[in-house]
Amino acid sequence: MTRRAVARALVYLSLIAATVVVLLPLAAVLLTSLKSEREMADDSGALALPDDPLNFGNYVTAFQDGRMLTAFANTAVILLFAIGGTVLIGSMTAYAIDRFTFRFRKLVVALFLVAALVPGVTTQVATFQIVNSFGMFDSLWAPIALYMGTDIVSIYIFLQFVRSIPTSLDEAARLDGANAFTIYRKIIFPLLRPAVATVVIVKGITTYNDFYIPFLYMPSEDLGVISTSLFRFKGPFGAHWETISAGAILVILPTLIVFLCLQRYIYNGFTRGATR
Amino acid sequence: MASTTETASVKTAAGPGAAAPAPRRARLWRGATPWLFLLAPLTLLIVFTYAPIANMVAYSFTDWDGVSPELRYTGAENYTELFTRPDLFEVFWVSGYYLVASVVQIVAALYFATILSFNVRFRNFFKGVLFFPYLINGVAIGFVFLYFFQDGGTLDSVLGLFGVETDRAWLGTPESANTSLAAVSVWRYLGLNFVLFLGAIQSIPGELYEAAELDGANRWHQFRHIIAPGIKPVLSLTVILSISGSLSVFEIPYIMTGGATGTETFVIQTVKLAFQFNKTGLASAAAIVLLLIVLAVTWVQRRLVPDSADDKRMDLA
């Protein structure tokens, strides 16, 4: 019995240790974001509590001087188009692949599969030339097009759901004279609601976090998104850790809120997306 | 790819008018239907994934700078340069740090998934804490850890609490910097592996544990004979993701150090070659090499673990 108790204690100890390892770096940044410049200079260390726990001055500085409002607006536009496009394209692909037999079907499937294995950042060497030739460079359309065109994960998620919809529904509708488009619009798509929710969440988080594509394709200051605007803090705020920390917390906060509200969907979504 | 159950696909030709031969136009229309649905997806896929790869193969045999209208075909020169110039090849060793980190990460993820699949208090809280880092924006993570490792930052303060006075720059030497960055990768990605393992463990039927308990099996036996076999497919997937991930590390070192002090990875080098030094030809060759390695690793894994995870994996056909 005592051995059991020791084992249990060790399990909890390891869990608490892990929690500290995860939360401490974040907590230090949160504390720093609430400190004044004077406090930062007095060498009290990263873990010292701020004098005024409601000192939000750095957040105002980060939000205004860091052009975070523009960044949130641009990110919102990209999210809207990219997610909308991904949902439409992913569900159409899944419907076509699962519900029809046609020549080259296996080839089409293979094309999507292999694309999932290509490391994204490296192909930008050549993708850049193509995006540039379309005149999309330095516009919001570049990331939108790229996010829509390379999302294999959402196609898988839709496929799993389309497969679970009984084909008898399609057949019944076809007997009533519905064509393939009507079936997709009136039967399949409405039944895909849980899959749409999953794709919106997973795609939303990955798009919100993406750094390199906006960094490469949208160098203009006005076209900053969350990641690139925060990245630009490196220059002007060089050693002003209290401002940089406030910026980082501003970026993390929306993710935290979404995570707390939608935990279950998020676990399922990322599990589904990864175990292709 | 091999299908386990051939899903009953609708034969579009067997419509209500199957008795009389359908007029030719209608038949053509039916044959075209799936392609109409696939038009946009395939166009995007080809334009933004396959065309770049094809172009990259072409560029890799030239000395193109990505800007000027003229280029020379140089044969396999870029590839020989890549494998013979030590400064270009050295960056591959940096991946070693991340491979070691992956091992640590998989072991830790497995441990936490195992203990949290049993009855533990505050389970959801611990699960959330472990997973949340995976969702955080990479740039924010980069800044959090720049502050963590900087002189007098979080890490030094914590060590100070224990009376350890350090005056070392954590990101100052190549070994220390790469170790630090690899540790950040563990912090960031542990959650995903952990949740994948947890899902796999929870899909094992509970009766197995009960039966094992009755037979007097302890936790370790349960792990060895019930959990380990049950998560093999996910484990092999994780190993693949880790290997290709270690080879294509980019974001964290790029944001935190920009590749300084020996932390440049293969992908950072490729990107710099292309967009800073205008060596599109050489960068393309580098990208092709990486792509081939990743495809080879995946292929090997497929051969070693044939379709064991078929119900979960890519059985689309």
Coordinates of N, CA, C and O in Angstrom, one line a residue, chain A residues 8 12 14-15 18-19 21-22 24-25 28-29 32 46-47 89 92-93 95-96 99-103 105-106 108-109 111-115 117-119 121-130 134 145-146 149-150 156 159 163 167 174 180-181 184 208-209 211-212 215-216 226-227 230-231 234 241 244 251-252 255-256 259 266-267 270-271 274-276, chain B residues 1 7-10 12 33-38 41 44-45 47-53 55-56 59 64 66 111-112 115 119-121 125-129 131-137 139-140 143-148 150 153-154 157-158 161 187 195-196 237 250-251 254-256 267 271 274-275 284 287 290-291 294-295 298 312-317:
Chain A
R8 N 1.9 7.1 -6.6 CA 0.9 8.1 -6.9 C 1.5 9.5 -6.7 O 1.3 10.4 -7.5
Y12 N 1.9 12.6 -9.5 CA 1.4 14.0 -9.3 C 2.6 15.0 -9.4 O 2.5 16.0 -9.9
S14 N 5.3 14.6 -11.0 CA 5.8 14.8 -12.4 C 4.8 15.7 -13.2 O 5.2 16.6 -14.0
L15 N 3.5 15.6 -12.9 CA 2.5 16.4 -13.6 C 2.7 17.9 -13.1 O 2.6 18.8 -14.0
A18 N 5.7 19.3 -14.9 CA 5.4 19.7 -16.3 C 4.6 20.9 -16.4 O 4.9 21.8 -17.2
T19 N 3.7 21.1 -15.5 CA 2.9 22.3 -15.5 C 3.7 23.6 -15.3 O 3.6 24.6 -15.9
V21 N 6.9 23.8 -15.9 CA 7.8 24.0 -17.1 C 7.0 24.7 -18.2 O 7.5 25.6 -18.9
V22 N 5.7 24.3 -18.4 CA 4.9 24.9 -19.4 C 4.6 26.4 -19.1 O 4.7 27.3 -19.9
L24 N 5.7 28.5 -16.6 CA 6.6 29.5 -16.1 C 7.1 30.5 -17.1 O 7.1 31.7 -16.9
P25 N 7.6 30.0 -18.3 CA 8.0 31.0 -19.3 C 6.9 32.0 -19.7 O 7.2 33.2 -19.9
A28 N 6.3 34.5 -16.7 CA 7.4 35.5 -16.6 C 7.1 36.6 -17.6 O 7.3 37.8 -17.3
V29 N 6.7 36.3 -18.8 CA 6.4 37.3 -19.9 C 5.1 38.1 -19.5 O 5.1 39.3 -19.6
T32 N 6.3 40.5 -16.8 CA 7.1 41.6 -17.4 C 6.2 42.6 -18.2 O 6.5 43.8 -18.1
A46 N 13.3 38.5 -13.5 CA 12.2 38.3 -14.3 C 10.9 37.8 -13.5 O 9.8 38.0 -13.9
L47 N 11.2 37.3 -12.3 CA 10.1 36.7 -11.6 C 9.5 37.6 -10.5 O 8.6 37.2 -9.8
I89 N -13.7 24.2 -50.9 CA -12.9 23.4 -51.7 C -12.7 22.0 -51.1 O -12.8 21.0 -51.8
M92 N -16.0 19.9 -51.4 CA -16.2 19.5 -52.8 C -15.3 18.4 -53.2 O -15.7 17.4 -53.8
T93 N -14.0 18.5 -52.8 CA -13.1 17.4 -53.2 C -13.5 16.1 -52.5 O -13.5 15.1 -53.2
Y95 N -16.4 15.2 -51.6 CA -17.6 14.7 -52.2 C -17.3 14.0 -53.5 O -17.7 12.8 -53.8
A96 N -16.5 14.6 -54.3 CA -16.2 14.0 -55.6 C -15.4 12.7 -55.5 O -15.6 11.8 -56.2
R99 N -17.9 9.9 -53.6 CA -19.2 9.6 -54.2 C -19.2 9.2 -55.7 O -20.2 8.8 -56.2
F100 N -18.1 9.4 -56.3 CA -18.1 9.0 -57.7 C -17.0 8.1 -58.1 O -15.9 8.1 -57.4
T101 N -17.2 7.2 -59.1 CA -16.1 6.4 -59.6 C -15.8 7.0 -61.0 O -16.8 7.2 -61.8
F102 N -14.6 7.4 -61.2 CA -14.3 7.9 -62.5 C -12.8 7.6 -62.8 O -12.1 7.1 -62.0
R103 N -12.5 7.7 -64.1 CA -11.1 7.4 -64.5 C -10.1 8.3 -63.9 O -10.5 9.5 -63.6
R105 N -9.3 8.4 -60.9 CA -9.6 8.8 -59.5 C -8.4 8.5 -58.6 O -8.1 9.3 -57.7
K106 N -7.8 7.3 -58.8 CA -6.7 6.9 -57.9 C -5.5 7.9 -58.1 O -4.9 8.3 -57.1
V108 N -5.8 11.1 -58.9 CA -6.2 12.4 -58.2 C -5.9 12.2 -56.7 O -5.3 13.1 -56.1
V109 N -6.3 11.1 -56.1 CA -6.1 10.9 -54.7 C -4.6 10.9 -54.4 O -4.2 11.5 -53.4
L111 N -2.3 12.4 -56.0 CA -1.8 13.8 -56.0 C -2.0 14.5 -54.7 O -1.1 15.2 -54.2
F112 N -3.2 14.4 -54.1 CA -3.4 15.0 -52.9 C -2.6 14.5 -51.8 O -2.1 15.2 -50.9
L113 N -2.4 13.1 -51.8 CA -1.6 12.5 -50.7 C -0.1 12.9 -50.8 O 0.4 13.3 -49.7
V114 N 0.5 12.9 -51.9 CA 1.9 13.3 -52.0 C 2.1 14.7 -51.6 O 3.1 15.1 -51.0
A115 N 1.1 15.6 -52.0 CA 1.3 17.0 -51.7 C 1.4 17.2 -50.2 O 2.0 18.2 -49.7
L117 N 3.0 15.6 -48.1 CA 4.3 15.3 -47.6 C 5.4 16.3 -47.9 O 6.5 16.3 -47.4
V118 N 5.0 17.3 -48.8 CA 6.0 18.3 -49.2 C 6.2 19.3 -48.1 O 5.3 19.9 -47.7
P119 N 7.5 19.5 -47.6 CA 7.7 20.5 -46.6 C 7.5 21.9 -47.2 O 8.1 22.3 -48.2
V121 N 7.8 25.2 -46.5 CA 8.7 26.4 -46.6 C 9.6 26.3 -47.8 O 9.9 27.3 -48.5
T122 N 10.2 25.1 -48.0 CA 11.2 24.9 -49.0 C 10.7 25.2 -50.4 O 11.4 25.8 -51.2
T123 N 9.4 24.8 -50.7 CA 8.9 25.0 -52.1 C 8.7 26.5 -52.4 O 8.5 26.9 -53.5
Q124 N 8.7 27.3 -51.4 CA 8.5 28.8 -51.6 C 9.5 29.3 -52.6 O 9.2 30.3 -53.2
V125 N 10.7 28.7 -52.7 CA 11.7 29.1 -53.6 C 11.1 29.3 -55.0 O 11.3 30.3 -55.7
A126 N 10.3 28.3 -55.4 CA 9.7 28.4 -56.7 C 8.3 28.9 -56.7 O 7.8 29.6 -57.7
T127 N 7.5 28.7 -55.6 CA 6.2 29.2 -55.5 C 6.2 30.7 -55.6 O 5.3 31.4 -56.2
F128 N 7.3 31.3 -55.1 CA 7.4 32.8 -55.1 C 7.3 33.3 -56.5 O 6.6 34.3 -56.8
Q129 N 8.0 32.6 -57.4 CA 8.0 33.1 -58.8 C 6.6 33.1 -59.4 O 6.2 33.9 -60.1
I130 N 5.8 32.0 -59.1 CA 4.5 31.8 -59.6 C 3.6 32.9 -59.0 O 2.8 33.6 -59.8
F134 N 1.6 36.2 -61.0 CA 0.2 36.5 -61.0 C -0.1 37.9 -60.5 O -1.2 38.4 -60.3
A145 N -4.6 32.7 -51.3 CA -4.5 31.7 -52.4 C -3.7 30.5 -51.9 O -4.1 29.4 -52.1
L146 N -2.6 30.8 -51.2 CA -1.7 29.7 -50.8 C -2.4 28.9 -49.7 O -2.3 27.6 -49.7
G149 N -5.0 26.7 -51.4 CA -4.5 25.7 -52.3 C -3.7 24.6 -51.8 O -3.5 23.6 -52.5
T150 N -3.3 24.6 -50.6 CA -2.4 23.6 -50.1 C -2.9 22.9 -48.8 O -2.2 22.4 -48.1
Y156 N -9.0 15.6 -45.7 CA -9.1 14.4 -45.0 C -10.2 14.4 -44.0 O -11.0 13.5 -43.9
L159 N -13.4 14.1 -45.8 CA -13.5 12.8 -46.3 C -14.1 11.8 -45.3 O -15.0 11.0 -45.6
R163 N -17.8 10.0 -45.8 CA -17.9 8.6 -45.8 C -19.0 8.1 -44.9 O -19.6 7.1 -45.1
T167 N -25.1 6.5 -48.4 CA -25.4 6.8 -49.8 C -26.9 6.7 -50.1 O -27.3 7.2 -51.1
R174 N -31.8 11.4 -55.7 CA -31.6 11.3 -57.1 C -33.0 10.8 -57.7 O -33.3 11.2 -58.8
A180 N -26.4 16.1 -59.1 CA -25.2 16.0 -58.2 C -25.0 17.2 -57.4 O -24.7 17.2 -56.3
F181 N -25.2 18.4 -58.1 CA -25.0 19.7 -57.4 C -26.0 19.9 -56.3 O -25.7 20.4 -55.2
Y184 N -25.2 17.7 -53.4 CA -24.1 18.3 -52.6 C -24.6 19.5 -51.7 O -24.3 19.6 -50.5
Y208 N -3.9 31.7 -38.3 CA -3.6 32.7 -37.4 C -2.1 32.7 -36.9 O -1.5 33.7 -36.7
N209 N -1.6 31.5 -36.8 CA -0.2 31.3 -36.3 C 0.8 31.4 -37.4 O 2.0 31.4 -37.1
F211 N 3.6 32.2 -40.0 CA 4.5 33.3 -40.0 C 5.2 33.5 -41.4 O 5.2 34.6 -41.9
Y212 N 5.7 32.4 -42.0 CA 6.6 32.6 -43.1 C 5.9 33.1 -44.3 O 6.4 34.0 -45.0
F215 N 5.2 36.7 -44.0 CA 6.5 37.4 -43.9 C 7.2 37.5 -45.3 O 7.8 38.6 -45.7
L216 N 7.0 36.5 -46.1 CA 7.7 36.5 -47.4 C 6.9 37.3 -48.5 O 7.5 38.0 -49.3
I226 N -0.8 39.3 -37.7 CA -0.4 39.1 -36.3 C 1.0 38.7 -36.2 O 1.8 39.4 -35.4
S227 N 1.4 37.7 -36.9 CA 2.8 37.2 -36.7 C 3.8 38.2 -37.2 O 4.8 38.4 -36.5
L230 N 4.1 41.3 -34.9 CA 4.8 41.0 -33.7 C 6.3 40.8 -34.0 O 7.2 41.3 -33.2
F231 N 6.6 40.2 -35.1 CA 8.0 40.0 -35.4 C 8.8 41.3 -35.6 O 9.9 41.5 -35.3
K234 N 10.9 43.4 -33.0 CA 12.3 43.2 -32.7 C 13.1 44.4 -32.9 O 14.1 44.7 -32.2
W241 N 11.7 45.0 -23.2 CA 11.0 43.7 -23.0 C 9.6 43.9 -22.5 O 8.8 43.0 -22.8
I244 N 7.6 44.3 -25.7 CA 7.6 43.1 -26.5 C 6.7 42.1 -25.8 O 5.9 41.4 -26.4
V251 N -1.0 38.7 -28.5 CA -1.2 37.7 -29.6 C -1.7 36.3 -29.0 O -2.5 35.6 -29.7
I252 N -1.2 36.0 -27.8 CA -1.5 34.7 -27.2 C -3.0 34.7 -26.7 O -3.7 33.6 -26.8
T255 N -5.9 33.2 -28.8 CA -5.7 31.7 -28.8 C -6.2 31.0 -27.6 O -6.9 30.0 -27.6
L256 N -5.8 31.6 -26.4 CA -6.2 31.1 -25.2 C -7.7 31.1 -25.0 O -8.3 30.1 -24.6
F259 N -9.2 28.5 -27.2 CA -8.9 27.1 -26.7 C -9.8 26.8 -25.5 O -10.4 25.7 -25.4
I266 N -11.1 21.2 -30.5 CA -9.7 21.4 -30.8 C -8.9 20.1 -30.7 O -8.2 19.7 -31.6
Y267 N -9.1 19.4 -29.6 CA -8.4 18.1 -29.5 C -8.7 17.2 -30.7 O -7.8 16.6 -31.3
F270 N -7.3 18.4 -34.2 CA -5.9 18.2 -34.4 C -5.5 16.7 -34.5 O -4.6 16.4 -35.2
T271 N -6.2 15.9 -33.7 CA -6.0 14.5 -33.7 C -6.3 14.0 -35.1 O -5.6 13.3 -35.7
A274 N -3.9 15.2 -37.9 CA -2.5 14.6 -37.9 C -2.5 13.1 -38.3 O -1.6 12.7 -39.0
T275 N -3.5 12.4 -37.8 CA -3.5 10.9 -38.1 C -4.2 10.7 -39.4 O -5.3 10.2 -39.4
R276 N -3.6 11.1 -40.4 CA -4.2 11.0 -41.8 C -4.2 9.6 -42.2 O -3.2 9.0 -42.4
Chain B
M1 N -3.0 3.7 -48.8 CA -3.7 3.7 -50.1 C -4.6 2.5 -50.3 O -5.6 2.6 -50.9
T7 N -15.8 1.3 -50.3 CA -17.0 1.9 -50.1 C -17.9 1.8 -51.3 O -17.4 2.0 -52.4
A8 N -19.2 1.6 -51.1 CA -20.1 1.4 -52.2 C -20.2 2.8 -52.8 O -20.9 3.7 -52.3
S9 N -19.6 3.0 -53.9 CA -19.7 4.3 -54.6 C -20.9 4.3 -55.5 O -21.2 3.2 -56.1
V10 N -21.5 5.4 -55.7 CA -22.7 5.5 -56.5 C -22.3 5.4 -57.9 O -21.5 6.1 -58.4
T12 N -23.0 6.5 -61.1 CA -23.8 7.6 -61.6 C -24.6 7.2 -62.9 O -25.6 7.8 -63.2
T33 N -19.3 15.2 -64.2 CA -19.7 15.8 -62.9 C -18.6 15.8 -61.9 O -18.3 16.9 -61.3
P34 N -17.9 14.7 -61.6 CA -16.9 14.8 -60.6 C -15.8 15.8 -60.9 O -15.2 16.4 -60.0
W35 N -15.5 15.9 -62.2 CA -14.4 16.8 -62.6 C -14.8 18.3 -62.3 O -14.0 19.1 -62.0
L36 N -16.1 18.5 -62.5 CA -16.6 19.9 -62.2 C -16.3 20.2 -60.7 O -15.9 21.3 -60.4
F37 N -16.6 19.2 -59.8 CA -16.3 19.5 -58.4 C -14.8 19.6 -58.1 O -14.4 20.3 -57.2
L38 N -14.0 18.9 -58.9 CA -12.6 18.9 -58.7 C -11.8 20.0 -59.4 O -10.6 20.2 -59.1
P41 N -10.2 22.7 -56.8 CA -9.2 22.1 -55.9 C -8.0 21.6 -56.7 O -6.8 21.9 -56.3
L44 N -5.8 24.7 -58.0 CA -5.0 25.2 -56.9 C -3.9 24.3 -56.5 O -2.7 24.7 -56.3
L45 N -4.2 23.0 -56.5 CA -3.1 22.0 -56.1 C -2.0 22.1 -57.1 O -0.8 22.1 -56.8
V47 N -1.3 24.5 -59.4 CA -0.6 25.8 -59.6 C 0.3 26.0 -58.4 O 1.4 26.5 -58.6
F48 N -0.1 25.7 -57.2 CA 0.6 26.1 -56.0 C 1.5 25.0 -55.4 O 2.2 25.3 -54.4
T49 N 1.3 23.8 -55.8 CA 2.1 22.7 -55.3 C 3.0 22.0 -56.3 O 4.2 22.0 -56.2
Y50 N 2.3 21.6 -57.4 CA 3.1 20.8 -58.3 C 3.9 21.6 -59.3 O 5.0 21.2 -59.7
A51 N 3.3 22.7 -59.8 CA 4.0 23.6 -60.7 C 5.3 24.1 -60.0 O 6.4 24.0 -60.6
P52 N 5.3 24.5 -58.8 CA 6.5 25.0 -58.1 C 7.5 23.8 -58.0 O 8.7 24.1 -58.3
I53 N 7.1 22.6 -57.7 CA 8.0 21.5 -57.6 C 8.7 21.2 -59.0 O 9.9 21.1 -59.1
N55 N 9.0 23.4 -61.4 CA 9.9 24.5 -61.7 C 11.2 24.4 -60.9 O 12.3 24.7 -61.4
M56 N 11.1 23.9 -59.7 CA 12.2 23.8 -58.8 C 13.2 22.8 -59.4 O 14.4 23.0 -59.4
Y59 N 14.9 24.6 -62.2 CA 15.8 25.7 -61.7 C 17.1 25.0 -61.1 O 18.2 25.6 -61.2
W64 N 20.4 30.2 -62.2 CA 19.5 31.3 -62.2 C 19.5 32.1 -60.8 O 19.7 31.5 -59.8
G66 N 17.0 34.1 -60.0 CA 15.6 34.4 -59.6 C 15.1 35.8 -60.2 O 13.9 36.1 -60.1
Y111 N 4.8 9.0 -21.7 CA 4.7 8.9 -20.3 C 3.4 9.7 -19.8 O 2.6 9.1 -19.1
F112 N 3.3 10.9 -20.3 CA 2.1 11.7 -19.8 C 0.8 11.2 -20.3 O -0.2 11.2 -19.6
I115 N -0.1 8.1 -18.1 CA -0.6 8.4 -16.7 C -1.9 9.2 -16.8 O -2.8 9.0 -15.9
N119 N -7.0 7.2 -14.0 CA -7.8 8.2 -13.2 C -6.8 9.1 -12.4 O -6.2 8.6 -11.5
V120 N -6.8 10.3 -12.8 CA -5.9 11.3 -12.2 C -6.8 12.5 -11.9 O -7.6 12.8 -12.7
R121 N -6.5 13.1 -10.7 CA -7.3 14.3 -10.4 C -6.9 15.5 -11.3 O -5.7 15.5 -11.7
F125 N -7.3 19.6 -16.7 CA -6.4 20.8 -16.5 C -5.0 20.4 -17.0 O -4.5 21.2 -17.8
F126 N -4.5 19.3 -16.6 CA -3.2 18.9 -17.0 C -3.1 18.7 -18.5 O -2.2 19.1 -19.2
K127 N -4.2 18.1 -19.0 CA -4.2 17.8 -20.5 C -4.2 19.2 -21.2 O -3.4 19.3 -22.2
G128 N -5.0 20.1 -20.8 CA -5.0 21.4 -21.4 C -3.6 22.1 -21.3 O -3.2 22.7 -22.3
V129 N -3.0 22.1 -20.1 CA -1.7 22.7 -20.0 C -0.7 22.1 -20.9 O 0.1 22.9 -21.5
F131 N -1.2 20.6 -23.7 CA -1.5 20.8 -25.1 C -1.4 22.2 -25.6 O -1.0 22.5 -26.7
F132 N -1.7 23.2 -24.7 CA -1.8 24.6 -25.1 C -0.6 25.1 -25.9 O -0.8 25.9 -26.9
P133 N 0.7 24.8 -25.5 CA 1.8 25.4 -26.2 C 1.7 25.2 -27.7 O 2.2 26.0 -28.5
Y134 N 1.2 24.0 -28.1 CA 1.1 23.7 -29.5 C 0.3 24.7 -30.3 O 0.5 24.9 -31.5
L135 N -0.6 25.4 -29.6 CA -1.5 26.3 -30.3 C -1.0 27.7 -30.4 O -1.6 28.6 -31.0
I136 N 0.1 28.0 -29.6 CA 0.5 29.4 -29.5 C 1.3 29.8 -30.8 O 2.0 29.0 -31.4
N137 N 1.1 31.0 -31.2 CA 1.8 31.6 -32.3 C 3.3 31.5 -32.2 O 3.9 31.8 -31.2
V139 N 5.8 33.2 -33.4 CA 6.6 34.4 -33.1 C 6.5 34.7 -31.6 O 7.5 35.1 -31.0
A140 N 5.3 34.5 -31.1 CA 5.1 34.8 -29.6 C 6.0 33.8 -28.8 O 6.7 34.2 -27.9
F143 N 9.6 35.0 -28.9 CA 9.9 36.1 -28.0 C 9.8 35.6 -26.5 O 10.7 36.0 -25.7
V144 N 8.9 34.8 -26.2 CA 8.8 34.3 -24.8 C 10.1 33.6 -24.4 O 10.6 33.8 -23.3
F145 N 10.7 32.8 -25.4 CA 11.9 32.1 -25.0 C 13.2 33.0 -25.2 O 14.2 32.7 -24.6
L146 N 13.1 34.0 -26.1 CA 14.2 34.9 -26.1 C 14.4 35.6 -24.7 O 15.5 35.8 -24.2
Y147 N 13.3 35.9 -24.1 CA 13.3 36.5 -22.8 C 13.7 35.5 -21.8 O 14.4 35.8 -20.8
F148 N 13.3 34.2 -22.0 CA 13.6 33.1 -21.1 C 15.1 32.9 -21.0 O 15.6 32.7 -19.9
Q150 N 17.5 35.0 -22.1 CA 18.4 36.2 -22.1 C 19.1 36.4 -20.8 O 18.7 35.8 -19.8
G153 N 17.3 36.8 -17.6 CA 15.9 36.5 -17.9 C 15.3 35.5 -17.0 O 15.8 35.2 -15.9
T154 N 14.2 34.8 -17.5 CA 13.5 33.9 -16.7 C 14.4 32.7 -16.2 O 14.3 32.4 -15.0
S157 N 16.8 33.8 -13.5 CA 16.0 34.1 -12.3 C 15.7 32.9 -11.5 O 15.8 32.8 -10.3
V158 N 15.2 31.8 -12.3 CA 14.8 30.6 -11.6 C 16.0 29.9 -11.0 O 16.0 29.5 -9.8
L161 N 17.0 31.5 -7.8 CA 16.2 31.1 -6.7 C 16.8 29.9 -6.0 O 16.7 29.8 -4.7
W187 N 9.2 21.9 -26.0 CA 8.1 22.6 -25.2 C 6.9 22.9 -26.2 O 5.8 22.8 -25.8
V195 N -1.4 14.4 -27.2 CA -2.8 14.2 -27.5 C -3.0 13.1 -28.5 O -4.0 12.3 -28.3
L196 N -2.1 12.9 -29.4 CA -2.3 11.8 -30.4 C -2.2 10.5 -29.6 O -3.0 9.5 -29.8
L237 N 3.7 6.8 -36.8 CA 3.4 8.1 -37.5 C 4.2 9.2 -36.8 O 4.7 10.1 -37.5
F250 N 12.5 25.2 -39.0 CA 12.6 26.5 -39.5 C 12.2 27.7 -38.6 O 13.0 28.5 -38.2
E251 N 11.0 27.6 -38.2 CA 10.4 28.8 -37.6 C 11.1 29.3 -36.3 O 11.5 30.4 -36.2
Y254 N 14.6 30.6 -36.8 CA 14.6 31.8 -37.7 C 14.2 33.0 -36.9 O 14.8 34.1 -37.0
I255 N 13.1 32.8 -36.1 CA 12.6 33.9 -35.3 C 13.6 34.3 -34.2 O 13.8 35.5 -33.9
M256 N 14.1 33.3 -33.5 CA 14.9 33.6 -32.3 C 16.3 34.1 -32.6 O 16.8 35.0 -32.0
V267 N 16.7 24.4 -43.8 CA 15.7 25.2 -44.4 C 16.0 26.7 -44.3 O 15.8 27.4 -45.3
V271 N 16.3 29.1 -47.6 CA 15.5 30.3 -47.7 C 16.5 31.5 -47.9 O 16.2 32.4 -48.7
A274 N 17.9 31.6 -51.4 CA 17.0 32.0 -52.4 C 16.7 33.5 -52.3 O 16.7 34.2 -53.3
F275 N 16.4 34.0 -51.1 CA 15.8 35.3 -51.0 C 16.8 36.4 -50.5 O 16.5 37.5 -50.5
S284 N 17.1 25.8 -55.1 CA 16.2 24.8 -55.6 C 16.8 23.4 -55.4 O 16.0 22.5 -55.0
A287 N 16.3 22.4 -51.9 CA 14.9 22.1 -51.6 C 14.6 20.7 -52.1 O 13.9 19.9 -51.5
L290 N 16.1 18.0 -49.9 CA 15.3 17.8 -48.7 C 14.0 17.1 -49.0 O 13.6 16.1 -48.3
L291 N 13.3 17.4 -50.1 CA 12.1 16.8 -50.5 C 12.3 15.3 -50.7 O 11.5 14.5 -50.2
V294 N 12.7 13.5 -47.3 CA 11.4 13.3 -46.6 C 10.6 12.2 -47.3 O 10.0 11.4 -46.6
L295 N 10.5 12.2 -48.6 CA 9.8 11.2 -49.3 C 10.4 9.8 -49.0 O 9.6 8.8 -48.8
T298 N 9.5 8.6 -45.5 CA 8.1 8.2 -45.5 C 7.9 6.9 -46.1 O 7.2 6.0 -45.6
K312 N -7.1 4.6 -39.8 CA -7.0 6.0 -39.4 C -6.3 6.7 -40.5 O -6.4 7.9 -40.6
R313 N -5.5 6.0 -41.4 CA -4.6 6.8 -42.2 C -5.2 7.0 -43.6 O -6.4 7.0 -43.8
M314 N -4.3 7.0 -44.6 CA -4.7 7.5 -45.9 C -5.4 6.5 -46.7 O -5.1 6.5 -47.9
D315 N -6.3 5.8 -46.2 CA -7.0 4.9 -47.1 C -8.1 5.6 -47.7 O -9.2 5.8 -47.1
L316 N -7.9 6.1 -48.9 CA -9.0 6.9 -49.5 C -9.5 6.2 -50.7 O -10.7 6.3 -51.1
A317 N -8.7 5.3 -51.3 CA -9.1 4.7 -52.5 C -10.2 3.6 -52.2 O -10.3 3.1 -51.2

